[in-house]
C-alpha cells in the first residue's frame, strides 16, 4: 500500500462513502419481493458502474489505478452483499448505509493485502502472462 | 507518416491532459518514476513526452531525444522543457515509423506509452531497432492484471478508456519479450497493474 497518510485516508474515505451510497441505492432500488440472485447481479452491475463514475471524480486527487481499482471493487462488493441482503430480511436505509460503508472499508483492506502480496520485484517477469 | 487517427485523438486531449493526469497520478507515481528515471544515462530516447509531466523526474544534465505523436502535446510541454536543466530535443513522430538509424540510442525510456500505441509489439520492435546492442529499455507502464477481479475490471475499463485514450489491459511484459528484448526486472508498483519494466537488447 501507499504509506503516505493523505492517500491512506483519502482511499479509505472515498471507498467508505461510495460503499454507503451504493448500499443506500440497493435499499432504494431492490424490493423485498425480488429474486435474490437477480437483485445481486443487477446491483453488482450498478455498483461497478457507480465505482467507475466515482473514479472519474476522485482520480484527480487519488491517482489513476489507485482510485479506479478499489472503487470498482467497492461498488461490485457492496452491490453483491447489500443487493442480496435486501430481499432476504427486513432491511432499513440505515442498514444499507452501514453495510455499504463496511463493504467499502473491506474492499480497501482487500486492496491493501493484495497490494502487499503483489508489490515489488517479480521473478524476471516470467510469470507475467497478462501484465 | 504518423497515424492520423491516433494523432487526432491525442491532439484533442492535449489542452485538458494536465488536469486529468497530473494532480493525482503523477504525485502518487512520483517515487517510482523518480527511482526508475534516475537510471537514465547516455544517449536517451524518451517516449511519449506528452505535456512533459515526466520531465521533473529526469536526472539533471542529460541530453534527451523525446518523441510524441501529437504536436499539440509537445506545444503544451514547452514550459517544462525550458525549465529542464539539460537538453530535450523534441520530434513529432510515430513510434511505428521512427526516422532514426539502427542502434542510435544507449537507452530508451517510456512512460505510460504502450497502453496507447496502436500496434504495441511492432512499436517495441521499432525501439529494439534504434537501441544499440546491449542497450537498455526502461518502462513505467500500467498493464492488465493476472488476477480476478482485477483482470475483469481492466477489461471492462478498456471498453470505455479506449475511446478516450489508453487501453487498460495490455500484456506489456509479454509484448516486450515478443519484440525481442530480454526482460531483466519487473517491479509491481500498485497491485500488478502499475509496474516498472527493465529489459535489454542482446549484445552484438
mmCIF file of C-alpha atoms in Angstrom:
data_model
loop_
_atom_site.group_PDB
_atom_site.id
_atom_site.type_symbol
_atom_site.label_atom_id
_atom_site.label_comp_id
_atom_site.label_asym_id
_atom_site.label_seq_id
_atom_site.Cartn_x
_atom_site.Cartn_y
_atom_site.Cartn_z
ATOM 1 C CA UNK A 1 0.000 0.000 0.000
ATOM 2 C CA UNK A 2 0.913 3.620 -0.380
ATOM 3 C CA UNK A 3 2.017 4.643 3.105
ATOM 4 C CA UNK A 4 1.601 8.377 2.596
ATOM 5 C CA UNK A 5 -1.012 9.376 5.168
ATOM 6 C CA UNK A 6 -3.116 11.555 2.861
ATOM 7 C CA UNK A 7 -3.553 8.719 0.366
ATOM 8 C CA UNK A 8 -4.334 6.114 3.053
ATOM 9 C CA UNK A 9 -7.090 8.317 4.488
ATOM 10 C CA UNK A 10 -8.250 9.526 1.067
ATOM 11 C CA UNK A 11 -8.602 5.973 -0.288
ATOM 12 C CA UNK A 12 -10.441 4.834 2.812
ATOM 13 C CA UNK A 13 -12.863 7.773 2.969
ATOM 14 C CA UNK A 14 -13.635 7.608 -0.761
ATOM 15 C CA UNK A 15 -14.398 3.894 -0.625
ATOM 16 C CA UNK A 16 -16.431 4.044 2.594
ATOM 17 C CA UNK A 17 -18.503 6.899 1.130
ATOM 18 C CA UNK A 18 -19.017 5.068 -2.159
ATOM 19 C CA UNK A 19 -19.973 1.866 -0.324
ATOM 20 C CA UNK A 20 -22.542 3.777 1.781
ATOM 21 C CA UNK A 21 -24.009 5.345 -1.364
ATOM 22 C CA UNK A 22 -24.280 2.025 -3.199
ATOM 23 C CA UNK A 23 -25.752 0.395 -0.061
ATOM 24 C CA UNK A 24 -28.413 3.098 0.125
ATOM 25 C CA UNK A 25 -29.176 2.709 -3.586
ATOM 26 C CA UNK A 26 -29.613 -1.038 -3.099
ATOM 27 C CA UNK A 27 -32.201 -0.304 -0.395
ATOM 28 C CA UNK A 28 -33.938 2.201 -2.705
ATOM 29 C CA UNK A 29 -33.950 0.053 -5.835
ATOM 30 C CA UNK A 30 -34.367 -3.532 -4.634
ATOM 31 C CA UNK A 31 -37.768 -4.565 -3.311
ATOM 32 C CA UNK A 32 -38.324 -7.232 -0.588
ATOM 33 C CA UNK A 33 -40.104 -9.497 -3.077
ATOM 34 C CA UNK A 34 -37.241 -9.531 -5.599
ATOM 35 C CA UNK A 35 -35.429 -12.708 -6.553
ATOM 36 C CA UNK A 36 -32.217 -12.651 -4.511
ATOM 37 C CA UNK A 37 -29.960 -13.627 -7.430
ATOM 38 C CA UNK A 38 -31.413 -11.093 -9.856
ATOM 39 C CA UNK A 39 -31.065 -8.370 -7.201
ATOM 40 C CA UNK A 40 -27.465 -9.390 -6.551
ATOM 41 C CA UNK A 41 -26.338 -9.366 -10.194
ATOM 42 C CA UNK A 42 -28.222 -6.166 -11.015
ATOM 43 C CA UNK A 43 -26.784 -4.289 -8.052
ATOM 44 C CA UNK A 44 -23.278 -5.612 -8.764
ATOM 45 C CA UNK A 45 -23.572 -4.037 -12.219
ATOM 46 C CA UNK A 46 -25.000 -0.799 -10.783
ATOM 47 C CA UNK A 47 -22.282 -0.716 -8.113
ATOM 48 C CA UNK A 48 -19.492 -1.302 -10.656
ATOM 49 C CA UNK A 49 -20.879 1.478 -12.834
ATOM 50 C CA UNK A 50 -21.037 3.874 -9.878
ATOM 51 C CA UNK A 51 -17.489 2.900 -8.954
ATOM 52 C CA UNK A 52 -16.432 3.822 -12.457
ATOM 53 C CA UNK A 53 -18.206 7.192 -12.325
ATOM 54 C CA UNK A 54 -16.699 7.892 -8.896
ATOM 55 C CA UNK A 55 -13.252 7.089 -10.272
ATOM 56 C CA UNK A 56 -13.557 9.878 -12.829
ATOM 57 C CA UNK A 57 -14.346 12.277 -9.954
ATOM 58 C CA UNK A 58 -11.701 11.150 -7.426
ATOM 59 C CA UNK A 59 -8.829 10.304 -9.820
ATOM 60 C CA UNK A 60 -7.770 13.945 -9.851
ATOM 61 C CA UNK A 61 -6.732 13.660 -6.187
ATOM 62 C CA UNK A 62 -6.215 9.959 -5.542
ATOM 63 C CA UNK A 63 -4.437 8.859 -8.719
ATOM 64 C CA UNK A 64 -5.448 6.670 -11.625
ATOM 65 C CA UNK A 65 -5.339 2.925 -10.988
ATOM 66 C CA UNK A 66 -5.137 3.526 -7.236
ATOM 67 C CA UNK A 67 -8.578 5.156 -7.417
ATOM 68 C CA UNK A 68 -10.177 3.055 -10.138
ATOM 69 C CA UNK A 69 -9.495 -0.472 -8.920
ATOM 70 C CA UNK A 70 -10.674 -0.106 -5.288
ATOM 71 C CA UNK A 71 -13.750 1.908 -6.244
ATOM 72 C CA UNK A 72 -14.925 -0.625 -8.816
ATOM 73 C CA UNK A 73 -14.319 -3.379 -6.272
ATOM 74 C CA UNK A 74 -16.268 -1.450 -3.620
ATOM 75 C CA UNK A 75 -19.190 -0.911 -5.985
ATOM 76 C CA UNK A 76 -19.244 -4.558 -7.006
ATOM 77 C CA UNK A 77 -18.867 -5.958 -3.487
ATOM 78 C CA UNK A 78 -21.470 -3.636 -1.967
ATOM 79 C CA UNK A 79 -23.931 -4.353 -4.774
ATOM 80 C CA UNK A 80 -23.429 -8.089 -4.242
ATOM 81 C CA UNK A 81 -23.756 -8.086 -0.446
ATOM 82 C CA UNK A 82 -26.474 -5.476 0.103
ATOM 83 C CA UNK A 83 -28.319 -6.316 -3.136
ATOM 84 C CA UNK A 84 -28.637 -9.920 -1.934
ATOM 85 C CA UNK A 85 -29.451 -8.971 1.664
ATOM 86 C CA UNK A 86 -32.418 -6.671 0.952
ATOM 87 C CA UNK A 87 -34.762 -9.440 -0.373
ATOM 88 C CA UNK A 88 -33.638 -11.850 2.352
ATOM 89 C CA UNK A 89 -34.513 -9.885 5.500
ATOM 90 C CA UNK A 90 -36.220 -6.738 6.793
ATOM 91 C CA UNK A 91 -33.779 -4.025 5.775
ATOM 92 C CA UNK A 92 -33.647 -0.322 6.656
ATOM 93 C CA UNK A 93 -31.976 2.607 4.902
ATOM 94 C CA UNK A 94 -29.572 2.936 7.824
ATOM 95 C CA UNK A 95 -28.578 -0.712 7.449
ATOM 96 C CA UNK A 96 -27.947 -0.059 3.749
ATOM 97 C CA UNK A 97 -25.626 2.825 4.641
ATOM 98 C CA UNK A 98 -23.780 0.909 7.348
ATOM 99 C CA UNK A 99 -23.421 -2.341 5.433
ATOM 100 C CA UNK A 100 -22.302 -0.387 2.353
ATOM 101 C CA UNK A 101 -19.731 1.584 4.337
ATOM 102 C CA UNK A 102 -18.421 -1.680 5.811
ATOM 103 C CA UNK A 103 -18.122 -3.161 2.305
ATOM 104 C CA UNK A 104 -16.148 -0.059 1.214
ATOM 105 C CA UNK A 105 -13.762 -0.485 4.137
ATOM 106 C CA UNK A 106 -13.479 -4.238 3.439
ATOM 107 C CA UNK A 107 -12.644 -3.551 -0.229
ATOM 108 C CA UNK A 108 -9.866 -1.223 0.804
ATOM 109 C CA UNK A 109 -8.464 -3.846 3.188
ATOM 110 C CA UNK A 110 -8.569 -6.420 0.349
ATOM 111 C CA UNK A 111 -6.670 -3.990 -1.898
ATOM 112 C CA UNK A 112 -4.070 -3.290 0.812
ATOM 113 C CA UNK A 113 -3.495 -7.014 1.368
ATOM 114 C CA UNK A 114 -3.393 -7.796 -2.378
ATOM 115 C CA UNK A 115 -1.003 -4.918 -2.952
ATOM 116 C CA UNK A 116 1.272 -6.047 -0.128
ATOM 117 C CA UNK A 117 1.391 -9.530 -1.716
ATOM 118 C CA UNK A 118 1.933 -8.372 -5.310
ATOM 119 C CA UNK A 119 4.102 -5.283 -4.886
ATOM 120 C CA UNK A 120 7.809 -5.461 -5.569
ATOM 121 C CA UNK A 121 10.086 -7.304 -7.940
ATOM 122 C CA UNK A 122 8.698 -10.358 -9.703
ATOM 123 C CA UNK A 123 10.796 -13.232 -10.989
ATOM 124 C CA UNK A 124 12.274 -11.775 -14.190
ATOM 125 C CA UNK A 125 8.737 -11.187 -15.440
ATOM 126 C CA UNK A 126 8.444 -14.826 -16.496
ATOM 127 C CA UNK A 127 5.247 -15.328 -14.538
ATOM 128 C CA UNK A 128 3.546 -12.373 -16.183
ATOM 129 C CA UNK A 129 1.076 -13.659 -18.745
ATOM 130 C CA UNK A 130 -1.452 -10.813 -18.656
ATOM 131 C CA UNK A 131 0.675 -7.950 -17.473
ATOM 132 C CA UNK B 1 3.925 9.188 -41.535
ATOM 133 C CA UNK B 2 2.071 9.472 -38.213
ATOM 134 C CA UNK B 3 -1.123 7.518 -37.645
ATOM 135 C CA UNK B 4 -3.689 10.305 -38.220
ATOM 136 C CA UNK B 5 -6.409 8.814 -36.006
ATOM 137 C CA UNK B 6 -4.084 8.402 -33.008
ATOM 138 C CA UNK B 7 -2.571 11.828 -33.581
ATOM 139 C CA UNK B 8 -6.013 13.478 -33.705
ATOM 140 C CA UNK B 9 -7.087 11.669 -30.520
ATOM 141 C CA UNK B 10 -4.107 12.963 -28.520
ATOM 142 C CA UNK B 11 -4.206 16.429 -30.089
ATOM 143 C CA UNK B 12 -7.801 16.729 -28.929
ATOM 144 C CA UNK B 13 -6.865 15.611 -25.419
ATOM 145 C CA UNK B 14 -3.791 17.860 -25.082
ATOM 146 C CA UNK B 15 -5.430 21.038 -23.674
ATOM 147 C CA UNK B 16 -7.007 19.188 -20.747
ATOM 148 C CA UNK B 17 -4.423 16.430 -20.305
ATOM 149 C CA UNK B 18 -2.704 18.022 -17.292
ATOM 150 C CA UNK B 19 -5.930 18.491 -15.369
ATOM 151 C CA UNK B 20 -6.801 14.837 -15.988
ATOM 152 C CA UNK B 21 -3.427 13.296 -15.290
ATOM 153 C CA UNK B 22 -1.166 15.452 -13.191
ATOM 154 C CA UNK B 23 -2.568 16.118 -9.755
ATOM 155 C CA UNK B 24 -3.412 12.583 -8.683
ATOM 156 C CA UNK B 25 -1.496 10.063 -10.731
ATOM 157 C CA UNK B 26 1.729 11.980 -11.076
ATOM 158 C CA UNK B 27 2.043 12.674 -7.346
ATOM 159 C CA UNK B 28 1.178 9.100 -6.489
ATOM 160 C CA UNK B 29 3.632 7.655 -9.000
ATOM 161 C CA UNK B 30 6.387 10.182 -8.262
ATOM 162 C CA UNK B 31 8.553 7.920 -6.025
ATOM 163 C CA UNK B 32 8.525 5.011 -8.507
ATOM 164 C CA UNK B 33 9.140 7.243 -11.517
ATOM 165 C CA UNK B 34 11.983 9.102 -9.799
ATOM 166 C CA UNK B 35 13.668 5.801 -8.887
ATOM 167 C CA UNK B 36 13.344 4.443 -12.435
ATOM 168 C CA UNK B 37 14.346 7.595 -14.276
ATOM 169 C CA UNK B 38 17.399 8.011 -12.005
ATOM 170 C CA UNK B 39 18.925 5.207 -14.132
ATOM 171 C CA UNK B 40 18.756 7.307 -17.316
ATOM 172 C CA UNK B 41 22.208 7.729 -18.872
ATOM 173 C CA UNK B 42 23.980 8.078 -22.197
ATOM 174 C CA UNK B 43 22.076 8.949 -25.339
ATOM 175 C CA UNK B 44 18.447 8.613 -24.289
ATOM 176 C CA UNK B 45 15.282 8.321 -26.368
ATOM 177 C CA UNK B 46 12.152 9.137 -24.343
ATOM 178 C CA UNK B 47 8.600 8.464 -25.415
ATOM 179 C CA UNK B 48 5.951 9.625 -25.264
ATOM 180 C CA UNK B 49 6.693 13.104 -23.939
ATOM 181 C CA UNK B 50 3.054 14.264 -23.766
ATOM 182 C CA UNK B 51 2.795 17.603 -21.966
ATOM 183 C CA UNK B 52 6.095 16.920 -20.210
ATOM 184 C CA UNK B 53 4.718 15.746 -16.866
ATOM 185 C CA UNK B 54 7.667 13.343 -16.552
ATOM 186 C CA UNK B 55 10.324 15.997 -17.091
ATOM 187 C CA UNK B 56 10.614 16.995 -13.380
ATOM 188 C CA UNK B 57 11.659 13.380 -12.648
ATOM 189 C CA UNK B 58 14.537 13.371 -15.175
ATOM 190 C CA UNK B 59 18.083 13.460 -13.769
ATOM 191 C CA UNK B 60 19.793 16.777 -14.436
ATOM 192 C CA UNK B 61 22.245 17.399 -17.232
ATOM 193 C CA UNK B 62 21.154 14.774 -19.761
ATOM 194 C CA UNK B 63 20.757 15.186 -23.490
ATOM 195 C CA UNK B 64 17.403 13.577 -24.290
ATOM 196 C CA UNK B 65 15.617 12.996 -27.573
ATOM 197 C CA UNK B 66 11.876 12.981 -26.902
ATOM 198 C CA UNK B 67 9.044 11.899 -29.187
ATOM 199 C CA UNK B 68 5.335 12.357 -29.222
ATOM 200 C CA UNK B 69 2.830 11.636 -31.951
ATOM 201 C CA UNK B 70 0.870 14.770 -31.033
ATOM 202 C CA UNK B 71 2.204 18.226 -31.960
ATOM 203 C CA UNK B 72 -0.347 19.772 -29.584
ATOM 204 C CA UNK B 73 1.067 17.765 -26.662
ATOM 205 C CA UNK B 74 4.579 18.980 -27.454
ATOM 206 C CA UNK B 75 3.278 22.558 -27.655
ATOM 207 C CA UNK B 76 1.918 22.193 -24.126
ATOM 208 C CA UNK B 77 5.239 20.709 -22.945
ATOM 209 C CA UNK B 78 7.341 23.761 -23.900
ATOM 210 C CA UNK B 79 7.347 25.367 -20.448
ATOM 211 C CA UNK B 80 8.551 22.169 -18.759
ATOM 212 C CA UNK B 81 11.155 21.599 -21.492
ATOM 213 C CA UNK B 82 12.511 25.126 -20.931
ATOM 214 C CA UNK B 83 12.699 24.527 -17.176
ATOM 215 C CA UNK B 84 14.748 21.308 -17.530
ATOM 216 C CA UNK B 85 18.408 21.548 -16.501
ATOM 217 C CA UNK B 86 19.723 19.736 -19.572
ATOM 218 C CA UNK B 87 18.727 19.372 -23.211
ATOM 219 C CA UNK B 88 15.490 17.961 -24.585
ATOM 220 C CA UNK B 89 15.156 17.763 -28.348
ATOM 221 C CA UNK B 90 11.577 17.063 -29.416
ATOM 222 C CA UNK B 91 10.215 15.348 -32.503
ATOM 223 C CA UNK B 92 6.648 14.778 -33.655
ATOM 224 C CA UNK B 93 6.983 11.166 -34.669
ATOM 225 C CA UNK B 94 5.095 7.881 -34.661
ATOM 226 C CA UNK B 95 6.952 5.110 -32.826
ATOM 227 C CA UNK B 96 5.995 2.738 -35.640
ATOM 228 C CA UNK B 97 7.786 4.914 -38.157
ATOM 229 C CA UNK B 98 10.822 6.489 -36.473
ATOM 230 C CA UNK B 99 13.359 8.265 -38.631
ATOM 231 C CA UNK B 100 16.385 7.219 -36.552
ATOM 232 C CA UNK B 101 19.177 4.938 -37.723
ATOM 233 C CA UNK B 102 19.561 1.461 -36.278
ATOM 234 C CA UNK B 103 21.488 1.476 -32.988
ATOM 235 C CA UNK B 104 21.159 5.237 -32.422
ATOM 236 C CA UNK B 105 20.494 5.214 -28.663
ATOM 237 C CA UNK B 106 22.060 3.818 -25.492
ATOM 238 C CA UNK B 107 18.736 3.750 -23.699
ATOM 239 C CA UNK B 108 15.029 4.008 -24.439
ATOM 240 C CA UNK B 109 12.649 5.158 -21.703
ATOM 241 C CA UNK B 110 8.857 5.046 -21.879
ATOM 242 C CA UNK B 111 6.211 6.349 -19.500
ATOM 243 C CA UNK B 112 2.571 5.254 -19.778
ATOM 244 C CA UNK B 113 3.105 4.865 -23.507
ATOM 245 C CA UNK B 114 2.442 1.273 -24.508
ATOM 246 C CA UNK B 115 -1.131 1.407 -23.229
ATOM 247 C CA UNK B 116 -1.805 3.646 -26.223
ATOM 248 C CA UNK B 117 0.488 2.582 -29.056
ATOM 249 C CA UNK B 118 -1.890 1.013 -31.612
ATOM 250 C CA UNK B 119 0.408 -1.920 -32.541
ATOM 251 C CA UNK B 120 2.456 -2.423 -29.366
ATOM 252 C CA UNK B 121 4.694 -5.319 -30.441
ATOM 253 C CA UNK B 122 5.607 -3.545 -33.669
ATOM 254 C CA UNK B 123 6.254 -0.364 -31.684
ATOM 255 C CA UNK B 124 8.539 -2.233 -29.297
ATOM 256 C CA UNK B 125 10.344 -3.840 -32.240
ATOM 257 C CA UNK B 126 10.964 -0.324 -33.570
ATOM 258 C CA UNK B 127 12.501 0.622 -30.199
ATOM 259 C CA UNK B 128 14.611 -2.544 -30.343
ATOM 260 C CA UNK B 129 15.894 -1.447 -33.747
ATOM 261 C CA UNK B 130 17.010 2.039 -32.641
ATOM 262 C CA UNK B 131 18.754 0.748 -29.491
ATOM 263 C CA UNK B 132 22.443 -0.088 -29.594
ATOM 264 C CA UNK B 133 23.311 -3.749 -28.916
ATOM 265 C CA UNK B 134 23.360 -4.127 -25.129
ATOM 266 C CA UNK B 135 21.198 -1.001 -24.798
ATOM 267 C CA UNK B 136 18.534 -0.829 -22.090
ATOM 268 C CA UNK B 137 14.787 -0.287 -22.172
ATOM 269 C CA UNK B 138 13.198 1.258 -19.052
ATOM 270 C CA UNK B 139 9.398 1.411 -18.877
ATOM 271 C CA UNK B 140 6.870 2.818 -16.424
ATOM 272 C CA UNK B 141 3.564 1.371 -17.599
ATOM 273 C CA UNK B 142 0.111 0.358 -16.492
ATOM 274 C CA UNK B 143 -0.975 -3.030 -17.756
ATOM 275 C CA UNK B 144 -3.615 -5.711 -17.458
ATOM 276 C CA UNK B 145 -3.702 -7.999 -14.427
ATOM 277 C CA UNK B 146 -3.322 -11.741 -13.973
ATOM 278 C CA UNK B 147 -5.747 -11.760 -11.090
ATOM 279 C CA UNK B 148 -9.532 -11.866 -10.784
ATOM 280 C CA UNK B 149 -11.301 -9.495 -10.150
ATOM 281 C CA UNK B 150 -8.670 -7.014 -11.286
ATOM 282 C CA UNK B 151 -8.345 -8.584 -14.743
ATOM 283 C CA UNK B 152 -12.096 -8.303 -15.262
ATOM 284 C CA UNK B 153 -12.042 -4.648 -14.138
ATOM 285 C CA UNK B 154 -9.234 -3.783 -16.533
ATOM 286 C CA UNK B 155 -11.073 -5.454 -19.409
ATOM 287 C CA UNK B 156 -14.271 -3.578 -18.538
ATOM 288 C CA UNK B 157 -12.496 -0.252 -18.216
ATOM 289 C CA UNK B 158 -10.774 -0.722 -21.558
ATOM 290 C CA UNK B 159 -14.149 -0.703 -23.327
ATOM 291 C CA UNK B 160 -14.540 2.914 -22.176
ATOM 292 C CA UNK B 161 -10.995 4.261 -21.948
ATOM 293 C CA UNK B 162 -10.026 3.048 -25.432
ATOM 294 C CA UNK B 163 -12.343 5.711 -26.866
ATOM 295 C CA UNK B 164 -10.678 8.449 -24.777
ATOM 296 C CA UNK B 165 -7.050 7.347 -24.856
ATOM 297 C CA UNK B 166 -5.360 4.288 -23.372
ATOM 298 C CA UNK B 167 -6.140 0.574 -23.087
ATOM 299 C CA UNK B 168 -6.078 -0.738 -19.514
ATOM 300 C CA UNK B 169 -5.487 -4.413 -20.218
ATOM 301 C CA UNK B 170 -2.318 -4.668 -22.318
ATOM 302 C CA UNK B 171 0.073 -7.616 -21.680
ATOM 303 C CA UNK B 172 3.064 -5.288 -21.919
ATOM 304 C CA UNK B 173 5.683 -7.543 -20.301
ATOM 305 C CA UNK B 174 4.833 -10.322 -22.752
ATOM 306 C CA UNK B 175 4.920 -7.778 -25.590
ATOM 307 C CA UNK B 176 8.407 -6.615 -24.576
ATOM 308 C CA UNK B 177 9.608 -10.196 -24.716
ATOM 309 C CA UNK B 178 7.809 -10.800 -28.050
ATOM 310 C CA UNK B 179 9.638 -7.789 -29.512
ATOM 311 C CA UNK B 180 13.000 -9.486 -28.887
ATOM 312 C CA UNK B 181 14.104 -7.923 -25.592
ATOM 313 C CA UNK B 182 15.368 -9.859 -22.580
ATOM 314 C CA UNK B 183 13.337 -8.749 -19.575
ATOM 315 C CA UNK B 184 15.658 -8.262 -16.604
ATOM 316 C CA UNK B 185 13.266 -6.932 -13.962
ATOM 317 C CA UNK B 186 9.557 -6.359 -13.455
ATOM 318 C CA UNK B 187 8.624 -4.397 -10.339
ATOM 319 C CA UNK B 188 4.964 -4.010 -9.392
ATOM 320 C CA UNK B 189 4.204 -0.502 -8.133
ATOM 321 C CA UNK B 190 0.468 -0.936 -7.475
ATOM 322 C CA UNK B 191 -1.007 -4.465 -7.448
ATOM 323 C CA UNK B 192 0.198 -5.933 -10.752
ATOM 324 C CA UNK B 193 -1.394 -3.175 -12.852
ATOM 325 C CA UNK B 194 1.195 -0.400 -12.473
ATOM 326 C CA UNK B 195 4.768 -1.535 -12.933
ATOM 327 C CA UNK B 196 8.290 -0.723 -13.979
ATOM 328 C CA UNK B 197 9.880 -2.973 -16.575
ATOM 329 C CA UNK B 198 13.585 -3.185 -17.336
ATOM 330 C CA UNK B 199 14.817 -5.005 -20.423
ATOM 331 C CA UNK B 200 17.930 -5.228 -22.541
ATOM 332 C CA UNK B 201 18.725 -5.712 -26.217
ATOM 333 C CA UNK B 202 21.130 -8.599 -26.670
ATOM 334 C CA UNK B 203 24.744 -7.501 -27.195
ATOM 335 C CA UNK B 204 26.106 -7.946 -30.740
#
